[in-house]
Tab-separated table of C-alpha atoms in Angstrom:
chain	number	residue	atom	x	y	z
A	1	MET	CA	-7.230	25.729	-7.767
A	2	ILE	CA	-6.998	28.291	-5.189
A	3	ASP	CA	-6.177	26.905	-1.584
A	4	PHE	CA	-8.627	28.687	0.429
A	5	ARG	CA	-7.764	26.967	3.428
A	6	ASN	CA	-3.949	27.945	3.371
A	7	ILE	CA	-5.180	31.567	2.469
A	8	VAL	CA	-7.434	31.527	5.583
A	9	LYS	CA	-4.583	30.292	7.923
A	10	ASP	CA	-2.150	32.972	6.491
A	11	THR	CA	-4.129	35.891	6.455
A	12	ASP	CA	-7.531	37.739	6.798
A	13	ARG	CA	-6.627	40.656	4.245
A	14	TYR	CA	-8.601	38.926	1.414
A	15	ASN	CA	-12.343	38.702	-0.329
A	16	PHE	CA	-13.665	36.780	-2.753
A	17	HIS	CA	-16.891	38.008	-3.758
A	18	SER	CA	-17.394	41.231	-5.337
A	19	HIS	CA	-19.279	42.856	-8.192
A	20	THR	CA	-18.191	45.150	-10.953
A	21	GLN	CA	-19.541	47.005	-14.042
A	22	PHE	CA	-20.082	43.740	-15.622
A	23	CYS	CA	-23.253	42.808	-13.682
A	24	ASP	CA	-24.890	44.824	-10.948
A	25	GLY	CA	-21.831	46.574	-9.162
A	26	ARG	CA	-21.372	50.314	-9.159
A	27	ALA	CA	-18.003	51.044	-10.022
A	28	ASN	CA	-15.435	49.248	-12.719
A	29	MET	CA	-12.952	46.638	-11.836
A	30	GLU	CA	-10.156	49.140	-11.529
A	31	GLN	CA	-11.732	51.053	-8.958
A	32	PHE	CA	-12.042	47.636	-6.848
A	33	ALA	CA	-8.550	46.509	-7.476
A	34	ALA	CA	-6.977	50.122	-6.383
A	35	ALA	CA	-9.319	49.755	-3.369
A	36	ALA	CA	-8.061	46.389	-2.538
A	37	ALA	CA	-4.588	47.414	-2.888
A	38	GLU	CA	-4.919	50.784	-0.583
A	39	ALA	CA	-6.615	48.447	2.047
A	40	GLY	CA	-3.698	45.989	2.596
A	41	PHE	CA	-5.483	43.275	0.825
A	42	MET	CA	-3.209	40.196	-0.194
A	43	HIS	CA	-5.932	38.478	-2.049
A	44	TYR	CA	-8.901	39.821	-4.028
A	45	GLY	CA	-11.084	37.756	-6.165
A	46	PHE	CA	-14.065	39.218	-8.674
A	47	SER	CA	-17.200	37.127	-9.119
A	48	PRO	CA	-19.697	38.910	-11.468
A	49	HIS	CA	-23.105	37.285	-11.507
A	50	SER	CA	-22.473	34.464	-14.500
A	51	PRO	CA	-24.150	34.695	-17.955
A	52	ILE	CA	-27.691	32.753	-17.652
A	53	PRO	CA	-29.826	31.526	-20.790
A	54	PHE	CA	-32.410	34.544	-20.423
A	55	GLU	CA	-32.122	38.209	-19.762
A	56	SER	CA	-31.495	39.399	-16.398
A	57	PRO	CA	-30.636	42.983	-15.168
A	58	CYS	CA	-28.383	41.979	-12.571
A	59	ASN	CA	-26.246	38.962	-14.793
A	60	MET	CA	-23.421	39.579	-16.927
A	61	SER	CA	-23.942	38.985	-20.804
A	62	PHE	CA	-22.399	36.214	-22.589
A	63	ASP	CA	-20.557	38.464	-24.791
A	64	ALA	CA	-18.969	40.236	-21.970
A	65	VAL	CA	-17.162	37.325	-20.592
A	66	ALA	CA	-14.458	37.821	-22.872
A	67	ILE	CA	-14.301	41.313	-22.156
A	68	TYR	CA	-13.957	40.497	-18.320
A	69	LEU	CA	-11.436	38.298	-18.603
A	70	ASP	CA	-9.305	40.477	-20.818
A	71	GLU	CA	-9.763	43.372	-18.027
A	72	PHE	CA	-8.992	40.616	-15.233
A	73	ALA	CA	-5.507	39.879	-16.953
A	74	ARG	CA	-4.642	43.601	-17.309
A	75	LEU	CA	-5.478	44.413	-13.547
A	76	LYS	CA	-3.457	41.274	-12.555
A	77	GLN	CA	-0.146	42.324	-13.981
A	78	LYS	CA	-0.734	46.071	-13.009
A	79	TYR	CA	-1.358	45.112	-9.284
A	80	ALA	CA	0.801	42.121	-8.960
A	81	GLU	CA	3.140	43.775	-6.488
A	82	GLN	CA	0.405	44.840	-4.164
A	83	THR	CA	-2.640	42.310	-4.287
A	84	ALA	CA	-2.905	38.674	-6.143
A	85	LEU	CA	-6.039	39.062	-8.198
A	86	TYR	CA	-8.265	36.140	-9.009
A	87	ALA	CA	-10.972	35.796	-11.920
A	88	GLY	CA	-14.293	34.121	-10.548
A	89	MET	CA	-17.699	34.026	-11.078
A	90	GLU	CA	-20.986	33.608	-9.230
A	91	ILE	CA	-22.839	31.225	-11.109
A	92	ASP	CA	-26.403	31.017	-10.745
A	93	TYR	CA	-27.863	27.247	-10.400
A	94	LEU	CA	-31.143	27.503	-12.419
A	95	GLY	CA	-31.807	23.295	-12.292
A	96	LYS	CA	-30.167	20.568	-14.367
A	97	GLU	CA	-29.919	22.407	-17.630
A	98	TRP	CA	-27.864	25.367	-16.204
A	99	GLY	CA	-25.660	25.776	-13.229
A	100	PRO	CA	-22.028	25.484	-12.002
A	101	ALA	CA	-21.303	22.152	-13.440
A	102	ASN	CA	-22.618	23.126	-17.055
A	103	ASP	CA	-20.151	22.734	-19.870
A	104	TYR	CA	-19.953	26.200	-20.528
A	105	PHE	CA	-18.298	27.131	-17.453
A	106	ALA	CA	-15.777	24.470	-17.798
A	107	ASN	CA	-14.544	26.346	-20.518
A	108	VAL	CA	-14.120	29.761	-18.900
A	109	PRO	CA	-10.718	30.170	-17.575
A	110	LEU	CA	-11.647	30.871	-13.724
A	111	ASP	CA	-9.758	30.868	-10.810
A	112	PHE	CA	-12.705	29.999	-8.639
A	113	SER	CA	-16.634	30.216	-8.722
A	114	ILE	CA	-19.167	30.480	-6.330
A	115	GLY	CA	-22.453	28.593	-6.669
A	116	SER	CA	-25.474	30.479	-5.226
A	117	VAL	CA	-29.503	30.542	-6.002
A	118	HIS	CA	-31.318	33.377	-6.509
A	119	PHE	CA	-33.681	31.976	-8.658
A	120	ILE	CA	-36.592	29.444	-8.102
A	121	PRO	CA	-38.991	27.922	-10.600
A	122	SER	CA	-42.590	28.893	-10.882
A	123	GLY	CA	-45.317	27.861	-13.282
A	124	GLU	CA	-44.137	30.958	-15.402
A	125	GLY	CA	-40.482	30.181	-15.707
A	126	MET	CA	-37.784	31.092	-13.119
A	127	VAL	CA	-38.350	33.920	-10.861
A	128	ASP	CA	-35.560	35.982	-8.620
A	129	VAL	CA	-36.193	35.735	-5.016
A	130	ASP	CA	-33.363	37.838	-4.177
A	131	GLY	CA	-33.104	41.352	-3.873
A	132	LYS	CA	-35.315	43.999	-2.229
A	133	PHE	CA	-38.370	42.991	-0.273
A	134	GLU	CA	-40.875	45.388	-2.015
A	135	ASN	CA	-39.964	43.388	-5.188
A	136	PHE	CA	-40.090	40.032	-3.784
A	137	ARG	CA	-43.359	40.638	-2.257
A	138	MET	CA	-45.114	41.558	-5.498
A	139	LYS	CA	-43.355	38.019	-6.720
A	140	MET	CA	-45.131	36.307	-3.741
A	141	ALA	CA	-48.356	37.353	-4.922
A	142	LYS	CA	-47.848	37.228	-8.971
A	143	PHE	CA	-45.761	33.745	-9.120
A	144	PHE	CA	-46.506	31.947	-5.954
A	145	ALA	CA	-49.937	32.579	-4.323
A	146	ASN	CA	-48.290	34.188	-1.327
A	147	ASP	CA	-47.141	30.438	-0.317
A	148	ILE	CA	-44.133	31.195	1.544
A	149	ARG	CA	-43.435	27.732	2.658
A	150	HIS	CA	-43.219	26.708	-0.909
A	151	VAL	CA	-40.568	29.491	-1.951
A	152	VAL	CA	-38.542	28.643	0.789
A	153	GLU	CA	-38.825	24.750	0.457
A	154	THR	CA	-38.231	25.111	-3.233
A	155	PHE	CA	-35.064	27.617	-2.210
A	156	TYR	CA	-33.463	24.566	-0.234
A	157	SER	CA	-34.238	21.900	-2.596
A	158	GLN	CA	-32.453	24.080	-5.195
A	159	THR	CA	-29.464	24.454	-2.888
A	160	HIS	CA	-29.243	20.499	-2.644
A	161	ASP	CA	-29.508	19.926	-6.240
A	162	MET	CA	-26.480	22.521	-6.923
A	163	ILE	CA	-24.528	20.857	-4.021
A	164	ASP	CA	-25.226	17.312	-5.747
A	165	ALA	CA	-24.410	18.783	-9.265
A	166	GLY	CA	-21.027	20.404	-8.167
A	167	GLY	CA	-18.704	22.374	-10.532
A	168	PHE	CA	-18.235	25.144	-7.845
A	169	ASP	CA	-15.808	26.008	-4.923
A	170	ILE	CA	-17.684	28.034	-2.479
A	171	ILE	CA	-21.074	28.049	-1.551
A	172	GLY	CA	-22.583	31.442	-1.468
A	173	HIS	CA	-25.170	32.938	1.061
A	174	TYR	CA	-26.858	29.828	1.423
A	175	ASP	CA	-29.590	30.648	3.841
A	176	LYS	CA	-30.287	34.105	2.119
A	177	ILE	CA	-33.724	33.598	1.317
A	178	GLY	CA	-34.559	33.905	5.048
A	179	HIS	CA	-33.952	37.784	4.883
A	180	ASN	CA	-36.948	38.173	2.424
A	181	ALA	CA	-38.912	35.420	4.209
A	182	ALA	CA	-38.814	37.011	7.520
A	183	HIS	CA	-39.879	40.173	6.031
A	184	PHE	CA	-42.745	38.198	4.371
A	185	SER	CA	-43.700	36.236	7.343
A	186	PRO	CA	-41.959	37.425	10.537
A	187	GLY	CA	-40.848	34.540	12.911
A	188	ILE	CA	-40.685	32.094	10.096
A	189	GLU	CA	-36.654	31.449	10.749
A	190	GLU	CA	-37.776	30.303	14.145
A	191	THR	CA	-39.990	27.730	13.197
A	192	ALA	CA	-38.917	23.888	13.661
A	193	TRP	CA	-39.577	23.190	9.851
A	194	TYR	CA	-37.353	26.115	8.535
A	195	LYS	CA	-34.650	25.514	11.092
A	196	ALA	CA	-34.496	21.941	9.691
A	197	LEU	CA	-34.376	23.144	6.547
A	198	VAL	CA	-31.129	25.185	7.056
A	199	ASP	CA	-29.807	22.233	9.370
A	200	ASP	CA	-30.167	20.012	6.536
A	201	ALA	CA	-28.360	22.321	4.085
A	202	THR	CA	-25.416	22.657	6.497
A	203	ASP	CA	-24.965	18.788	6.825
A	204	HIS	CA	-24.861	18.524	2.954
A	205	ILE	CA	-22.467	21.594	2.721
A	206	ILE	CA	-19.910	19.625	5.207
A	207	ALA	CA	-20.486	16.232	3.947
A	208	ALA	CA	-19.468	17.478	0.506
A	209	GLY	CA	-16.484	19.321	1.615
A	210	LEU	CA	-17.304	22.656	0.315
A	211	THR	CA	-15.892	25.953	0.869
A	212	VAL	CA	-18.477	28.106	2.543
A	213	GLU	CA	-18.677	31.801	2.788
A	214	ILE	CA	-19.703	34.211	5.421
A	215	ASN	CA	-21.174	36.765	3.540
A	216	THR	CA	-21.275	40.283	5.256
A	217	LYS	CA	-22.986	42.460	2.738
A	218	ALA	CA	-26.532	42.883	4.804
A	219	ARG	CA	-24.902	43.093	8.054
A	220	ALA	CA	-24.786	47.111	8.243
A	221	ASP	CA	-27.946	47.843	6.735
A	222	HIS	CA	-30.176	44.749	7.848
A	223	SER	CA	-28.239	43.488	11.202
A	224	ARG	CA	-27.717	40.126	9.205
A	225	PHE	CA	-24.887	37.730	8.279
A	226	PHE	CA	-25.570	34.722	5.677
A	227	PRO	CA	-25.380	31.799	7.217
A	228	ALA	CA	-26.705	33.239	10.345
A	229	PRO	CA	-24.290	32.915	13.027
A	230	ARG	CA	-26.436	30.128	14.958
A	231	HIS	CA	-24.573	27.956	12.082
A	232	TRP	CA	-21.427	28.752	12.433
A	233	ARG	CA	-20.346	26.707	15.155
A	234	ARG	CA	-21.154	23.598	13.481
A	235	LEU	CA	-19.351	24.990	10.617
A	236	ALA	CA	-16.223	25.783	12.273
A	237	GLN	CA	-16.255	22.495	14.184
A	238	SER	CA	-16.754	20.121	11.284
A	239	GLY	CA	-13.486	21.584	9.432
A	240	ALA	CA	-15.013	23.269	6.901
A	241	THR	CA	-13.131	25.992	5.299
A	242	ILE	CA	-14.949	29.364	6.013
A	243	LEU	CA	-14.247	32.404	3.802
A	244	VAL	CA	-15.666	35.991	5.145
A	245	ASN	CA	-16.438	37.681	2.046
A	246	SER	CA	-18.088	41.445	1.761
A	247	ASP	CA	-19.931	40.527	-1.471
A	248	ALA	CA	-19.083	44.391	-2.461
A	249	HIS	CA	-21.169	46.275	-4.938
A	250	TYR	CA	-19.149	49.296	-4.039
A	251	PRO	CA	-15.252	49.660	-3.600
A	252	GLU	CA	-15.481	51.576	-0.133
A	253	LEU	CA	-17.279	48.208	0.926
A	254	ILE	CA	-14.948	45.777	0.322
A	255	ASP	CA	-14.019	45.094	3.765
A	256	ALA	CA	-17.527	46.102	5.423
A	257	SER	CA	-18.085	44.281	8.705
A	258	ARG	CA	-15.595	41.682	7.763
A	259	ALA	CA	-13.696	42.425	11.221
A	260	GLU	CA	-16.956	41.762	13.268
A	261	ALA	CA	-17.162	38.616	11.394
A	262	LEU	CA	-13.782	37.654	11.800
A	263	GLN	CA	-13.908	38.162	15.478
A	264	MET	CA	-17.103	36.425	16.060
A	265	LEU	CA	-16.018	33.378	13.999
A	266	GLU	CA	-12.818	33.227	15.713
A	267	SER	CA	-15.242	32.764	19.180
A	268	CYS	CA	-16.977	29.985	17.189
A	269	ALA	CA	-13.893	28.018	16.629
A	270	THR	CA	-12.169	28.522	19.978
A	271	LYS	CA	-14.813	29.137	22.712
A	272	CYS	CA	-17.824	27.677	20.976
A	273	ASP	CA	-19.910	30.587	21.999
A	274	CYS	CA	-20.504	32.606	18.885
A	275	HIS	CA	-23.396	35.058	18.734
A	276	THR	CA	-26.688	34.253	17.652
A	277	ALA	CA	-27.469	37.579	16.186
């Protein structure tokens, strides 16, 4: 098991969230490993979207898992003198029948795993509520009768259930539904009921002792971090281990917006005046 707490204490040259050719990443693993080494990263983790029990364009296939692990072993040896590489997965929680705690993942030799919610249940099966807003808007009408409160509440219900089920090390972008929800219903994140949902999730994460990521992927294009900075102070003051991950899908973005997030996080931890942006 990786000691993330000591890694964070020792260096800020790490990233434990990245996607390559095995899921929806835009380059192969060696391109990412080379970029990490060139950028002076001491620790770099691969985290393809896990296999799931139905077809998804963003998730790796079951057949690809062995190929991924073989390629990881080759790269780990090749780059051993430059960067410590780690084999991980971002595992989708779909419900009691499939998620990070499923026996399948216990038998995959991973160094770490990220637990994330991208899908929520509908009357017609699981629906991906992540991704581009244009697709989200279409799915709202098709699967959820445009009931945004139901979608948001279901997302956080799934998050709580995933935390209770366990089986993962890092919780991924746990308020990400806010991005599409805010496009669909501007101002929703300022409502009392929405704030209460995120606060409850934050409390649950702290109580579970999970490592939590600050995800910087959407900062450049959408001026957002996940979770939003308003929650960082409580996370920092709780003593939770916090990683700043870029969720990179392109090698050139492995360090994107991390310096800004690290500086803001330091402000939260020491001065308790982190930004609300």
